[in-house]
JSON list of C-alpha atoms in Angstrom, two decimals:
[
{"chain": "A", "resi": 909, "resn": "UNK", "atom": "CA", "xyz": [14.55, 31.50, 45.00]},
{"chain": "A", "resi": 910, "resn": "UNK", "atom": "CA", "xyz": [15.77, 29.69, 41.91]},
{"chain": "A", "resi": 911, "resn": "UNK", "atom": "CA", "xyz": [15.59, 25.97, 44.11]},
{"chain": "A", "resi": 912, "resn": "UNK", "atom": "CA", "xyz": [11.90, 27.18, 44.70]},
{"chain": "A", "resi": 913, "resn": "UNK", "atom": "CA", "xyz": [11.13, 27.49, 40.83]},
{"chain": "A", "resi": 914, "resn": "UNK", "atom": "CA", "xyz": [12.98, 24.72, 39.43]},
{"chain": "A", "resi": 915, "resn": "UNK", "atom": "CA", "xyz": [11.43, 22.32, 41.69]},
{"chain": "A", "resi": 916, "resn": "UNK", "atom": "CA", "xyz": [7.68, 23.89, 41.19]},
{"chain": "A", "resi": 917, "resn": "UNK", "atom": "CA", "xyz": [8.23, 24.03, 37.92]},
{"chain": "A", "resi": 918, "resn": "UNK", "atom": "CA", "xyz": [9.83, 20.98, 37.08]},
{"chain": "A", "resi": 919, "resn": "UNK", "atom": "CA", "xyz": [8.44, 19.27, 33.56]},
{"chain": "A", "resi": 920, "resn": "UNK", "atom": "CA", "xyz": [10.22, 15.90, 33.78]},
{"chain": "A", "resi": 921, "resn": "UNK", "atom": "CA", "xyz": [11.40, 15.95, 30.38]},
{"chain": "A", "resi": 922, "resn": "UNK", "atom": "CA", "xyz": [14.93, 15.90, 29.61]},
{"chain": "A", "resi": 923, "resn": "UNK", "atom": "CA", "xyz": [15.66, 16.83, 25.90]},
{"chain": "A", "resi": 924, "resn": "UNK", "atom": "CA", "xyz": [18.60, 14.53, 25.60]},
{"chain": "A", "resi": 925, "resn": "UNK", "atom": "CA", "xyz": [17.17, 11.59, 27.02]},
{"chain": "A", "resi": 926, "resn": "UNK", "atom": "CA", "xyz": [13.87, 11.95, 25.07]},
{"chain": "A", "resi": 927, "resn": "UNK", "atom": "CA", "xyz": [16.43, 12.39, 21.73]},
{"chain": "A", "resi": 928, "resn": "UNK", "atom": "CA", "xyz": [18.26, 9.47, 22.34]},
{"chain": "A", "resi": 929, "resn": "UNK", "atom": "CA", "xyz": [14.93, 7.51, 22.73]},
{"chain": "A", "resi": 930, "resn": "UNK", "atom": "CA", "xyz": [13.22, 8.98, 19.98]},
{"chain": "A", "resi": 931, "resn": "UNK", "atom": "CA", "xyz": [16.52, 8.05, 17.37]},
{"chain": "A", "resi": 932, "resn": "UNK", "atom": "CA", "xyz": [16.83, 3.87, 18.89]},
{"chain": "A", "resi": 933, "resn": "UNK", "atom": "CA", "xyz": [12.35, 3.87, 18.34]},
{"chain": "A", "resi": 934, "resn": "UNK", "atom": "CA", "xyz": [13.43, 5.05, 14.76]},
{"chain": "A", "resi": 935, "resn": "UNK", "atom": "CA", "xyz": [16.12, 3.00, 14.49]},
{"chain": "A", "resi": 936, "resn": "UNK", "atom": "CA", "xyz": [14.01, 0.02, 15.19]},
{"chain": "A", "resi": 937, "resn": "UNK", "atom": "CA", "xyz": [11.68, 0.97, 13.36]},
{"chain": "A", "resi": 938, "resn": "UNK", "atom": "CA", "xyz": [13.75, 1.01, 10.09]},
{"chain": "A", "resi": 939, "resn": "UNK", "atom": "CA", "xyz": [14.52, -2.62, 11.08]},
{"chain": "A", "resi": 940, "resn": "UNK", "atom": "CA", "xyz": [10.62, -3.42, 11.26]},
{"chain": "A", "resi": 941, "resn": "UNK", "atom": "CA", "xyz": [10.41, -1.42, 7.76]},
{"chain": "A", "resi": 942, "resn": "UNK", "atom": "CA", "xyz": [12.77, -3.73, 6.20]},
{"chain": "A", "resi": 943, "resn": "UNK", "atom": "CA", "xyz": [10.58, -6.84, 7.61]},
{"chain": "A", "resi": 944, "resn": "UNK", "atom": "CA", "xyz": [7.89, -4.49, 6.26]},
{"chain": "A", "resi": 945, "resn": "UNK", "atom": "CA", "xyz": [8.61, -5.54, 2.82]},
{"chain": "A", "resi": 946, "resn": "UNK", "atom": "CA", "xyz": [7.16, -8.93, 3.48]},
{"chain": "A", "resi": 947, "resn": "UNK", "atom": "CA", "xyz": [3.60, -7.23, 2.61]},
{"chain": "A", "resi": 948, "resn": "UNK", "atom": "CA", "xyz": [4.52, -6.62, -0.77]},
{"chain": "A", "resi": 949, "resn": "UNK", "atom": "CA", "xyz": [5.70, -10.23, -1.86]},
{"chain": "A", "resi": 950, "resn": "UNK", "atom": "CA", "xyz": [3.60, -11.85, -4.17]},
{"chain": "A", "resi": 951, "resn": "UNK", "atom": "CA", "xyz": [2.46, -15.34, -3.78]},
{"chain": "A", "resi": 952, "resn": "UNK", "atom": "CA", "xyz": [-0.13, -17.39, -3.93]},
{"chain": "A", "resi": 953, "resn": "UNK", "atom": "CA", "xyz": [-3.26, -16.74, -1.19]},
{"chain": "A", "resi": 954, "resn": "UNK", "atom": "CA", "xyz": [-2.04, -19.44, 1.78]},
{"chain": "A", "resi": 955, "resn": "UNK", "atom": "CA", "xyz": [1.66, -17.97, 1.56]},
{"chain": "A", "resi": 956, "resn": "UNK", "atom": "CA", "xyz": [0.63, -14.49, 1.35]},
{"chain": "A", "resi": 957, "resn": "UNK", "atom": "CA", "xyz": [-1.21, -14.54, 4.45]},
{"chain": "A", "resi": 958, "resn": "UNK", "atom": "CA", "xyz": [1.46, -16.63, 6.44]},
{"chain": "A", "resi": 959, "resn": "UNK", "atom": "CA", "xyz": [3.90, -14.23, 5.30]},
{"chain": "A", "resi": 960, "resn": "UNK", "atom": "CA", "xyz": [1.66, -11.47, 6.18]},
{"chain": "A", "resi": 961, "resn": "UNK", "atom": "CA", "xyz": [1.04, -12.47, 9.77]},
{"chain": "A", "resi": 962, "resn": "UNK", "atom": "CA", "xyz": [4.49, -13.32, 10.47]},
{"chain": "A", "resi": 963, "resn": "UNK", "atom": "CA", "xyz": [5.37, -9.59, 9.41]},
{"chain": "A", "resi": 964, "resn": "UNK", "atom": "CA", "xyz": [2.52, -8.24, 11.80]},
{"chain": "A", "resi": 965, "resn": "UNK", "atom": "CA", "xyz": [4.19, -10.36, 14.34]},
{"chain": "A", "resi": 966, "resn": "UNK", "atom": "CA", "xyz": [7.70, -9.28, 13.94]},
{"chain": "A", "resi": 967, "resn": "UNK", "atom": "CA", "xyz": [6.95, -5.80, 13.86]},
{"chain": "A", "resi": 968, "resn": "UNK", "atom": "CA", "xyz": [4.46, -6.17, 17.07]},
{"chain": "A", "resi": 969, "resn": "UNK", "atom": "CA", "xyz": [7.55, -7.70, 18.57]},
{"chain": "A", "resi": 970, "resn": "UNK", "atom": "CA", "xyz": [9.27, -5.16, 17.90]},
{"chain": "A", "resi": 971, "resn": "UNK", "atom": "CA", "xyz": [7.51, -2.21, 18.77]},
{"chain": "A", "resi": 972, "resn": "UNK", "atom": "CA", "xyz": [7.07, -3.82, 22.08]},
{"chain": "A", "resi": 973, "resn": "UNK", "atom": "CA", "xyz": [10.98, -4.63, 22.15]},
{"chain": "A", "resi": 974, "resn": "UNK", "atom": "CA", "xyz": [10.97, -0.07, 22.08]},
{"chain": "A", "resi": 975, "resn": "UNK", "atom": "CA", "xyz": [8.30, -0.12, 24.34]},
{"chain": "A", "resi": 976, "resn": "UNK", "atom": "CA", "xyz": [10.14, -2.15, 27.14]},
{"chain": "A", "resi": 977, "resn": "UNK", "atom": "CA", "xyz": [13.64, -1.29, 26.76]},
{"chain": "A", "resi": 978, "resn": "UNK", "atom": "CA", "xyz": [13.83, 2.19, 25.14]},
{"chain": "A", "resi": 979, "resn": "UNK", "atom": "CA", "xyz": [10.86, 4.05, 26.75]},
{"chain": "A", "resi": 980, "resn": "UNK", "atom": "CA", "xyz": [10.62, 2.37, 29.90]},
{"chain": "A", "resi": 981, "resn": "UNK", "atom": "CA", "xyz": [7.35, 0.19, 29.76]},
{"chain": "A", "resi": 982, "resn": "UNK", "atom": "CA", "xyz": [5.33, 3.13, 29.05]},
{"chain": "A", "resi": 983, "resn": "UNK", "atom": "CA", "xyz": [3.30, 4.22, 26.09]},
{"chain": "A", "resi": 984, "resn": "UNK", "atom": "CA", "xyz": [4.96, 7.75, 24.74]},
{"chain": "A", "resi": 985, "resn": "UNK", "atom": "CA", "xyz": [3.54, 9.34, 21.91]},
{"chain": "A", "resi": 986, "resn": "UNK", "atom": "CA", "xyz": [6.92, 10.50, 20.17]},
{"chain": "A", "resi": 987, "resn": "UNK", "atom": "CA", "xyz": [8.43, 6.69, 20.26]},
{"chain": "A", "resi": 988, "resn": "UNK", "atom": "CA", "xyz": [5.29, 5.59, 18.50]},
{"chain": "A", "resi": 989, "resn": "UNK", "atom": "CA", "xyz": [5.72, 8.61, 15.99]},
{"chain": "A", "resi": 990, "resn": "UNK", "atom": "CA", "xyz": [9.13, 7.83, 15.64]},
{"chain": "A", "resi": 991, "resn": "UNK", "atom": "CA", "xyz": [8.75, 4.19, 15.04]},
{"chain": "A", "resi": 992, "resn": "UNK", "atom": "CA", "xyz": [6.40, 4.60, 12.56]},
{"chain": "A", "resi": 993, "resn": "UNK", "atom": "CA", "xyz": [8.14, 7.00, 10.61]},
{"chain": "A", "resi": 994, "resn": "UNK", "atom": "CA", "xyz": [10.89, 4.59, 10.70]},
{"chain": "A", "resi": 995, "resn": "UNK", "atom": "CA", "xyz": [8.61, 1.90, 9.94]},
{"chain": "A", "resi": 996, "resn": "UNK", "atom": "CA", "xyz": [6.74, 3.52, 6.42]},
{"chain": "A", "resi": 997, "resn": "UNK", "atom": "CA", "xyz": [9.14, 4.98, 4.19]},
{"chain": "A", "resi": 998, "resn": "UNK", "atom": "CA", "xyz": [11.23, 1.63, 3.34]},
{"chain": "A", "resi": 999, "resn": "UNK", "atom": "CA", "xyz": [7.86, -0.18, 1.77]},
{"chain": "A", "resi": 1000, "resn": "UNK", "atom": "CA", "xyz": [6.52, 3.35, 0.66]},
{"chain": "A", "resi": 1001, "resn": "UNK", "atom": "CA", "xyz": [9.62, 4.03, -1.48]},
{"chain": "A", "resi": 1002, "resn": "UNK", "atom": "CA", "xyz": [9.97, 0.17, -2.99]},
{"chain": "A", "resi": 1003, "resn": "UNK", "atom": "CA", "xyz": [6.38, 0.16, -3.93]},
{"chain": "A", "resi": 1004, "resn": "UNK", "atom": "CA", "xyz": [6.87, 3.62, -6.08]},
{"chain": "A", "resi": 1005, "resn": "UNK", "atom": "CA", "xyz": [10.10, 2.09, -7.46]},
{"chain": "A", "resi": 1006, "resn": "UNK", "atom": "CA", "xyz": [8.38, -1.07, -8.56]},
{"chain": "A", "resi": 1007, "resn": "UNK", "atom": "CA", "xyz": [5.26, 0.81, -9.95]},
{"chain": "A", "resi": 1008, "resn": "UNK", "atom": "CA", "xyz": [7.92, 2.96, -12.12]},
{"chain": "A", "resi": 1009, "resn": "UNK", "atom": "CA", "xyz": [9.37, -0.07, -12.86]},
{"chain": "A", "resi": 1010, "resn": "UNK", "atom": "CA", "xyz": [6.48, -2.10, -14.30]},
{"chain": "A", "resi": 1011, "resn": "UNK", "atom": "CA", "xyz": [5.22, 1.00, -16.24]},
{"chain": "A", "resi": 1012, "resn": "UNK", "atom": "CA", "xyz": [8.38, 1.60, -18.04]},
{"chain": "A", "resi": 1013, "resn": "UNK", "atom": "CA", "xyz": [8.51, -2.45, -18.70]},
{"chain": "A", "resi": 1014, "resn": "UNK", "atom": "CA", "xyz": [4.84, -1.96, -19.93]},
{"chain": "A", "resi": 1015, "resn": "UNK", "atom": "CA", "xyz": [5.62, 1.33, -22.06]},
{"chain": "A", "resi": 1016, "resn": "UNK", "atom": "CA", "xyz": [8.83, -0.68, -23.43]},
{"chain": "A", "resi": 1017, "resn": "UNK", "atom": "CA", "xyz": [6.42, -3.60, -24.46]},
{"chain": "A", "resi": 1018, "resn": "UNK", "atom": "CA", "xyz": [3.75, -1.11, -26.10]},
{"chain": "A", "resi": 1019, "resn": "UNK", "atom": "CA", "xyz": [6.72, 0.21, -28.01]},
{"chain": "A", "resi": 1020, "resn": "UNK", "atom": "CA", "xyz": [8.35, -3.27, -29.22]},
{"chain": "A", "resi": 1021, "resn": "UNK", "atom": "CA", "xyz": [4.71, -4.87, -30.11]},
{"chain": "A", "resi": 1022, "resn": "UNK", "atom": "CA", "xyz": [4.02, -1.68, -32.53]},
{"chain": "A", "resi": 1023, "resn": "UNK", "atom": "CA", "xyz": [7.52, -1.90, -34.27]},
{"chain": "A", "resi": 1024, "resn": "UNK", "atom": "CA", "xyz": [6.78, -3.71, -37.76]},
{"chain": "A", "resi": 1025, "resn": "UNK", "atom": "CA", "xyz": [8.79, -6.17, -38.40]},
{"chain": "A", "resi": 1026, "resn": "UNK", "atom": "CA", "xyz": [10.95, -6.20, -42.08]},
{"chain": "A", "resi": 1027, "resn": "UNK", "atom": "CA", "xyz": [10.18, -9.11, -44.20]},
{"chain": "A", "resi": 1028, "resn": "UNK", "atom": "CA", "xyz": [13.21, -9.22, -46.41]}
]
């Protein structure tokens, strides 16, 4: 009886496997974050969008680099989810840091231009 219901009602996921995959999509994925950071460099117009297309590239590569070797050619929904939470939180977290940044430097400024100066 139990051969009869585990092959009627066989899923064809295995938990483990579907772990491992989901952890090397997000572990690429971090990878592709770091080359992520490419979108925030500033530069002039011409190098901006090289720099920008060579990121899209990269991380295209990549994704297709989990696609091929990690999920077996085929288009699963958590290796996408996991890349892309691999993929956001790098450039997410150094864009808040460098907003903090620049509005301390700007508060700092306000401060220094409004000190008087002595004039002994």
């Amino acid at each position: 009886m139990t051969v009869l219901l585990s092959q009627t009602f066989y899923l064809g996921a295995n938990a483990r496997v579907q772990l491992v995959r989901f952890a090397l999509c997000l572990a690429l994925g971090l990878a592709a974050g770091v080359i992520a950071l490419l979108y925030l460099r500033k530069a002039r117009p011409a190098e901006r969008a090289l720099t920008d297309f060579f990121a899209t590239v990269c991380i295209g590569a990549l994704f297709a680099v989990c696609l091929e070797f990690f999920l077996d050619g085929k288009f699963e929904l958590y290796g996408f989810a996991a890349f892309v939470a691999g993929v956001l939180p790098i450039p997410l977290t150094t864009r808040k840091i460098m907003s903090k940044r620049t509005k301390v430097k700007d508060a700092q400024r306000k401060t220094d231009d409004n000190i008087p100066e002595d004039k002994n």
